mmCIF file of C-alpha atoms in Angstrom:
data_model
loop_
_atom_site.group_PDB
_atom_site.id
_atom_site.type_symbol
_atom_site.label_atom_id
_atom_site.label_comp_id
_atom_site.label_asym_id
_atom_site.label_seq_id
_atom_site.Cartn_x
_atom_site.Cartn_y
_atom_site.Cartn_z
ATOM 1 C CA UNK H 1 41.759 87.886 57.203
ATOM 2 C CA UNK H 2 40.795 87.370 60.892
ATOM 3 C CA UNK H 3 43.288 88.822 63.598
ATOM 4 C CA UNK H 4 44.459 87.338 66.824
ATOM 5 C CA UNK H 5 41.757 86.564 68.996
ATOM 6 C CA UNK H 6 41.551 86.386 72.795
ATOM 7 C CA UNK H 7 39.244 84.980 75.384
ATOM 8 C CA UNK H 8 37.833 85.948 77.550
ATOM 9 C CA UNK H 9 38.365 89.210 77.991
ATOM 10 C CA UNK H 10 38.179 89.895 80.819
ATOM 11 C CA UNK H 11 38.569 87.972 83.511
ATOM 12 C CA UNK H 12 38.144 88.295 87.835
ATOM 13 C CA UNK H 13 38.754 85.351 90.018
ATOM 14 C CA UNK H 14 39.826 85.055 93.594
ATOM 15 C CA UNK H 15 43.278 84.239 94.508
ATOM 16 C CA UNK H 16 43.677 80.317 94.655
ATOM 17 C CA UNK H 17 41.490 79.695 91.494
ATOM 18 C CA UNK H 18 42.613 78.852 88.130
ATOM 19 C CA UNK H 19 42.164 80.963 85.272
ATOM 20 C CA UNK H 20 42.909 79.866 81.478
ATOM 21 C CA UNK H 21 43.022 82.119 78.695
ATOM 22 C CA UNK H 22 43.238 80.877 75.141
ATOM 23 C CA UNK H 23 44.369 82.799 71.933
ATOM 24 C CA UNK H 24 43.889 81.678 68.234
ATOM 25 C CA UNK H 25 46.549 82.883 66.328
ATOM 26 C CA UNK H 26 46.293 84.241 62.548
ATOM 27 C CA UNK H 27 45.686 81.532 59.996
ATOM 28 C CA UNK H 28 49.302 79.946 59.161
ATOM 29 C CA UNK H 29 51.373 81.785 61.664
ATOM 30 C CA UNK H 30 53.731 79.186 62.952
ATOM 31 C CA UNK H 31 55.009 81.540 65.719
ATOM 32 C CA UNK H 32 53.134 82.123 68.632
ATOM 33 C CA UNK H 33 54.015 84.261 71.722
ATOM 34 C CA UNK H 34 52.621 85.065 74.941
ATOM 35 C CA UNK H 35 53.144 88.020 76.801
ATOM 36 C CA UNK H 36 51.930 90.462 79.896
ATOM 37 C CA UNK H 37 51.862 93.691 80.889
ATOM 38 C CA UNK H 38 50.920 94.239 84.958
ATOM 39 C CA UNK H 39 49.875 97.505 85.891
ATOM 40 C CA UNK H 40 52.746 100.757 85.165
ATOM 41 C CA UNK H 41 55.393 98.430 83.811
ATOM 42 C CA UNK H 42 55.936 97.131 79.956
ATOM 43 C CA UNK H 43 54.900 94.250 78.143
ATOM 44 C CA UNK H 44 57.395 91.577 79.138
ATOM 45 C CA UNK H 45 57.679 87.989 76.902
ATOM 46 C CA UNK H 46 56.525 85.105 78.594
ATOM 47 C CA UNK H 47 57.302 82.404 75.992
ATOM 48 C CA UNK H 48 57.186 81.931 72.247
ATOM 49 C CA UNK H 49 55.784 78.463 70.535
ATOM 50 C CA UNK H 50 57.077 77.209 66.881
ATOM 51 C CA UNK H 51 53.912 75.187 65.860
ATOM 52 C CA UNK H 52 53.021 72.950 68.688
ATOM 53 C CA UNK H 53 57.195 73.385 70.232
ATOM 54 C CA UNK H 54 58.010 75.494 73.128
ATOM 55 C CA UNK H 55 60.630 77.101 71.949
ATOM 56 C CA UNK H 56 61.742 79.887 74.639
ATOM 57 C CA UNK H 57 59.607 79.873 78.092
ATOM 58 C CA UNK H 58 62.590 82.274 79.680
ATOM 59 C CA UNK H 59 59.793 84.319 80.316
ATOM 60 C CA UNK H 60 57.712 82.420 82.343
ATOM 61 C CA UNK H 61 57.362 83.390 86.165
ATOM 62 C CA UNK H 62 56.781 80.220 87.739
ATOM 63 C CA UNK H 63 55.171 76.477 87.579
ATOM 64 C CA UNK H 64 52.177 78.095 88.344
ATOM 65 C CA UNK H 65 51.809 78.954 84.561
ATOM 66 C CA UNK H 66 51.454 76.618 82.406
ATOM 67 C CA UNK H 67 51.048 76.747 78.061
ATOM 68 C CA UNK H 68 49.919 74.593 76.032
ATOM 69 C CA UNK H 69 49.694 74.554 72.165
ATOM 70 C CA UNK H 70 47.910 71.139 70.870
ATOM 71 C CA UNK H 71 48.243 70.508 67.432
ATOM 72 C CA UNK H 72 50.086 73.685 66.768
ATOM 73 C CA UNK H 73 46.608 75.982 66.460
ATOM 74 C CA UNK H 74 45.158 77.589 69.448
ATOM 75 C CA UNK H 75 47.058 78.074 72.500
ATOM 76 C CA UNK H 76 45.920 78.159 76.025
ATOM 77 C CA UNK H 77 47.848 79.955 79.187
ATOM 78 C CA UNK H 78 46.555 78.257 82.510
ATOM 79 C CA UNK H 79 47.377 80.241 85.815
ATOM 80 C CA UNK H 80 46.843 77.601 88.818
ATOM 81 C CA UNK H 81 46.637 78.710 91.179
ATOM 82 C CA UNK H 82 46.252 82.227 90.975
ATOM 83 C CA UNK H 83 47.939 85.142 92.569
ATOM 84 C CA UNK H 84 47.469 88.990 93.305
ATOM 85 C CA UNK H 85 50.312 89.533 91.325
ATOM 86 C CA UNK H 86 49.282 87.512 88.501
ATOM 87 C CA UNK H 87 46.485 90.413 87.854
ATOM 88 C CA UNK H 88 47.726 92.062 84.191
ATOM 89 C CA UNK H 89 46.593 92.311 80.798
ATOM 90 C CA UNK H 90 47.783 89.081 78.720
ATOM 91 C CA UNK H 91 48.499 89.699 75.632
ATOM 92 C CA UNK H 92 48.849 86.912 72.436
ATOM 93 C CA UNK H 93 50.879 87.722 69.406
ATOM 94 C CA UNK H 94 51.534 85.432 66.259
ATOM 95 C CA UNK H 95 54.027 85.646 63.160
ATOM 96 C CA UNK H 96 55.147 83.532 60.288
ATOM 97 C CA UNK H 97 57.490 81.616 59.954
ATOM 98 C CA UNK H 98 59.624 83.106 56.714
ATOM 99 C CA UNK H 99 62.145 85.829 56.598
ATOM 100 C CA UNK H 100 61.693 88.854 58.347
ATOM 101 C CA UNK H 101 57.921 88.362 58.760
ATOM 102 C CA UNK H 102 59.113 86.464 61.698
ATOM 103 C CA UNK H 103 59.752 89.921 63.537
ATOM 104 C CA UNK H 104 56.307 90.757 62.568
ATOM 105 C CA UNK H 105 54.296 89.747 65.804
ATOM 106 C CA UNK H 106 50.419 91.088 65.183
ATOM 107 C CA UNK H 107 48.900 90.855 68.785
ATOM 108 C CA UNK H 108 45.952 90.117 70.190
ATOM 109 C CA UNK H 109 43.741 92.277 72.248
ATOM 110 C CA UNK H 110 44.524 90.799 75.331
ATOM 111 C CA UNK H 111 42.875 89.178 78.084
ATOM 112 C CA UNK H 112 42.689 91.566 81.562
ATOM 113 C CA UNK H 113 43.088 89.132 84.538
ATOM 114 C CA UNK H 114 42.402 90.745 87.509
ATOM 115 C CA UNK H 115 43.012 88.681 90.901
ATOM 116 C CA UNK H 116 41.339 89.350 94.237
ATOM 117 C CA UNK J 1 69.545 99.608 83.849
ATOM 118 C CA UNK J 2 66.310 98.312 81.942
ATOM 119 C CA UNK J 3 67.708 97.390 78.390
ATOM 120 C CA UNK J 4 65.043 99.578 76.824
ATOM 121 C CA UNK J 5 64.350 103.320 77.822
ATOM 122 C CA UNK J 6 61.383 105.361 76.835
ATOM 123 C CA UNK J 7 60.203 108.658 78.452
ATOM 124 C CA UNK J 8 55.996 107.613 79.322
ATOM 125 C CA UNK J 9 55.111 111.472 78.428
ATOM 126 C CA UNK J 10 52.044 112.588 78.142
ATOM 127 C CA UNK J 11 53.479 114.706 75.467
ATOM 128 C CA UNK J 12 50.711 116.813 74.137
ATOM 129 C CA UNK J 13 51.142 118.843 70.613
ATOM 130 C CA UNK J 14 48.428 120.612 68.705
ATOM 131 C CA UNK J 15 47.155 119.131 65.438
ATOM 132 C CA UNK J 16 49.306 119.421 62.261
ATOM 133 C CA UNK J 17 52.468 119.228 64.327
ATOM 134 C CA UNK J 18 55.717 117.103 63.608
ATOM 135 C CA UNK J 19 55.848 114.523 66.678
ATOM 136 C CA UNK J 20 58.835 112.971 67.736
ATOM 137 C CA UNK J 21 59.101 109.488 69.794
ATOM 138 C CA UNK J 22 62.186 108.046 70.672
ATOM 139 C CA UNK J 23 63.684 105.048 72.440
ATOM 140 C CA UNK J 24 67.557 104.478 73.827
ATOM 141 C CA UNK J 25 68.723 100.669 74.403
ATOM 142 C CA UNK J 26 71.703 99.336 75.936
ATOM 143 C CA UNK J 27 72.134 96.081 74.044
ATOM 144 C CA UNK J 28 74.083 96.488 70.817
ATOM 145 C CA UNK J 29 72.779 92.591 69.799
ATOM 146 C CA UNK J 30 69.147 94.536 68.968
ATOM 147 C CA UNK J 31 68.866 94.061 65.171
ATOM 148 C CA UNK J 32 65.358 94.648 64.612
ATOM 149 C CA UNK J 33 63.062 97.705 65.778
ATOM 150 C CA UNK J 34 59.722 97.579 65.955
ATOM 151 C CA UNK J 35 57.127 100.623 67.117
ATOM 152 C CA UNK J 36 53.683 99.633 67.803
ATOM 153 C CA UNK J 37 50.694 102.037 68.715
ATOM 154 C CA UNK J 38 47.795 101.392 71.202
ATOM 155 C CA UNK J 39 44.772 102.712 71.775
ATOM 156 C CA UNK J 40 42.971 102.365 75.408
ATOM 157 C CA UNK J 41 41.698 98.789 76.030
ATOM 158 C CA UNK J 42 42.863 97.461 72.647
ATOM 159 C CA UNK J 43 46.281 95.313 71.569
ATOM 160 C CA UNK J 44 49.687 97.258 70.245
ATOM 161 C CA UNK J 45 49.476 97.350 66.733
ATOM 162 C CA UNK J 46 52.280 97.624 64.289
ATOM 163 C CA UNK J 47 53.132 100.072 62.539
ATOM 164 C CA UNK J 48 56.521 100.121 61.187
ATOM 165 C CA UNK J 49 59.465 97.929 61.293
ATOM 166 C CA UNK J 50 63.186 98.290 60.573
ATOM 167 C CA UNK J 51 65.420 95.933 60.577
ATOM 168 C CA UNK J 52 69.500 97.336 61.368
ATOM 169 C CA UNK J 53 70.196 101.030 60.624
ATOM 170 C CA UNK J 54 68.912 103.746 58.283
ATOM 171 C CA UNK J 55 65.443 104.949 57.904
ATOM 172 C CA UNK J 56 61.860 103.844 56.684
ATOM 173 C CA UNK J 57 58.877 105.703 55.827
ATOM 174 C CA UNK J 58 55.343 104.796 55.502
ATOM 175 C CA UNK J 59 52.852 107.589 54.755
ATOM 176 C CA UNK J 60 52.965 110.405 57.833
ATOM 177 C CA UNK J 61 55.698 107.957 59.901
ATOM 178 C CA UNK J 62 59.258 107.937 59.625
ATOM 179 C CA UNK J 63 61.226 105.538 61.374
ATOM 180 C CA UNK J 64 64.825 106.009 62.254
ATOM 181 C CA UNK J 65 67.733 103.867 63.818
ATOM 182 C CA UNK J 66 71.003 104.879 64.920
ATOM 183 C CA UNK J 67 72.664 102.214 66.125
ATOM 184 C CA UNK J 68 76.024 103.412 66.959
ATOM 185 C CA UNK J 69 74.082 105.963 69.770
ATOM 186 C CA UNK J 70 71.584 103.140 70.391
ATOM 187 C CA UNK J 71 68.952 105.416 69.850
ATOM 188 C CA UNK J 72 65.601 104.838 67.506
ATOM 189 C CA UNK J 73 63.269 107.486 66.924
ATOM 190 C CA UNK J 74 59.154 107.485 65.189
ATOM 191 C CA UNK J 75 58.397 110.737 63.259
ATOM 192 C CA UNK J 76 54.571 111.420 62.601
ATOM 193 C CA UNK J 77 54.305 114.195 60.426
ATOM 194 C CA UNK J 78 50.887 116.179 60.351
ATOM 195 C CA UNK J 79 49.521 114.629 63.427
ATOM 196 C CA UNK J 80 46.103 114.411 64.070
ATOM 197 C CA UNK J 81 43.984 113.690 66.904
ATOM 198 C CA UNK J 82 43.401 109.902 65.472
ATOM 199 C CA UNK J 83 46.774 109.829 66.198
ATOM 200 C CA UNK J 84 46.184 110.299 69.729
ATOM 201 C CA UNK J 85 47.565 106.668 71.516
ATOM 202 C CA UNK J 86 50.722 104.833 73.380
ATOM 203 C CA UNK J 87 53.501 104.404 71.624
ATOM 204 C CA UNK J 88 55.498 101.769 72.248
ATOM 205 C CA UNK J 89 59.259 100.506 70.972
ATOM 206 C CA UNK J 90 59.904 97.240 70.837
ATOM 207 C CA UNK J 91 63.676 95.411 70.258
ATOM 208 C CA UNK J 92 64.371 91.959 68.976
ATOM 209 C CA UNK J 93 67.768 90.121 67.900
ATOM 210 C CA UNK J 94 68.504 86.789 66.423
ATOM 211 C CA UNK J 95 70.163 84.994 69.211
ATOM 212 C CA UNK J 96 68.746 81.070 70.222
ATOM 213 C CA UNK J 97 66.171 81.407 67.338
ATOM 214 C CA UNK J 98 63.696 83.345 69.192
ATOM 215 C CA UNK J 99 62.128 86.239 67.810
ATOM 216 C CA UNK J 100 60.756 87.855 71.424
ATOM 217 C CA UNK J 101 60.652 91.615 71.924
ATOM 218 C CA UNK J 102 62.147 93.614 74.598
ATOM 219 C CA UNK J 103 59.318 96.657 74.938
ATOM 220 C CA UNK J 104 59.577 99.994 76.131
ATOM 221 C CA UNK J 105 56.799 101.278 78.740
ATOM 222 C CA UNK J 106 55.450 103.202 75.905
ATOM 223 C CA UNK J 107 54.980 107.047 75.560
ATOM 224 C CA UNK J 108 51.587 108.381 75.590
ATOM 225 C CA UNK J 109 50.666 110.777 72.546
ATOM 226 C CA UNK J 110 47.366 113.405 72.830
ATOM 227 C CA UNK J 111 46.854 115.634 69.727
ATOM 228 C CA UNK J 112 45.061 118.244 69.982
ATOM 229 C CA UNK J 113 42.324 119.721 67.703
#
């Protein structure tokens, strides 16, 4: 069974771009989370999907970021535009949807946005 | 106060040793303890999961809660230099139907051969 997958990455843009990362969650996980960890400080929850629902963004800095999760497969994480303190590692998790396997997020291995 | 304390190390023990990882929390909602390992460049993995008080073990790792000190601890027994990684605690409870995890800044492991 294939893992969480990330793209790119890596990824370097200059401040004022846009940058999207996508993640495809395992096979039948319902749950999908985003998080990030910047540099010297822990992974922090940016916002968890149910299918193709947002169902907590608390997470979220700002409007700048904006996720997406069409048809309840993939997700994408769009940073427009970008700024220096958007540069982290982006991490993608998924779980299912019964029981305690909810609490089992498998993650991704991340996407390292770096912003000059 | 962040709601999830853990000591970064490096905490460096020769191979065969018993290692000991730990992880305070202020919230007493936390229900379900997670601890994840990571090696450089790659995404936490999971290792062990327990959900309210007691312990769990899974091969060389024991994992204990305490939830009356708010205090979990991850035993690896026998370590070995594969074992050499961050370890990170993570913290989740059942409010609003969310299932996110609170993380700790993880503790950094090197085993010596």
């Amino acid at each position: 069974e294939a893992g969480v997958t990330q793209f790119p990455s890596h990824s370097v843009i200059e401040k004022g771009q846009t940058v999207t990362l996508r993640c495809d969650p395992i096979s039948g996980h319902d749950n999908l989370y985003w998080y990030r960890r910047v540099m010297g400080k822990e992974i922090k929850f940016l916002l968890h999907f149910v299918k193709e629902s947002k169902q907590d963004e608390s997470g979220m800095p700002n409007n700048r970021f904006l996720a997406e999760r069409t048809g309840g497969t993939y997700s994408t994480l769009k940073v427009q535009p970008a700024e220096l303190e958007d540069s982290g590692v982006y991490f993608c998790a998924s779980s299912q949807a019964i029981g305690l396997s909810r609490y089992e997020q498998y993650f991704g291995p991340g996407t390292r946005l770096t912003v000059t | 106060q962040k709601e999830v304390e853990q000591d970064p190390g490096p905490l460096s023990v020769p191979e065969g040793a018993i290692v000991s990882l730990n992880c305070t929390y202020s919230n007493s909602a936390f229900q379900y303890f997670m601890w994840y390992r990571q090696y450089s460049r790659k995404g936490p993995e999971l290792l062990m999961y327990t959900y309210s008080s007691g312990n769990k073990e899974d091969g060389r790792f024991t994992a204990q809660v305490d939830k009356s000190s708010k205090y979990i601890s991850l035993f690896i027994r026998d370590s070995q230099p594969s074992d050499s990684a961050t370890y990170l605690c993570a913290m989740s409870h059942t409010t609003s139907g969310t299932y996110k995890y609170i993380f700790g800044t993880g503790t950094r492991l090197k085993v010596l051969a």
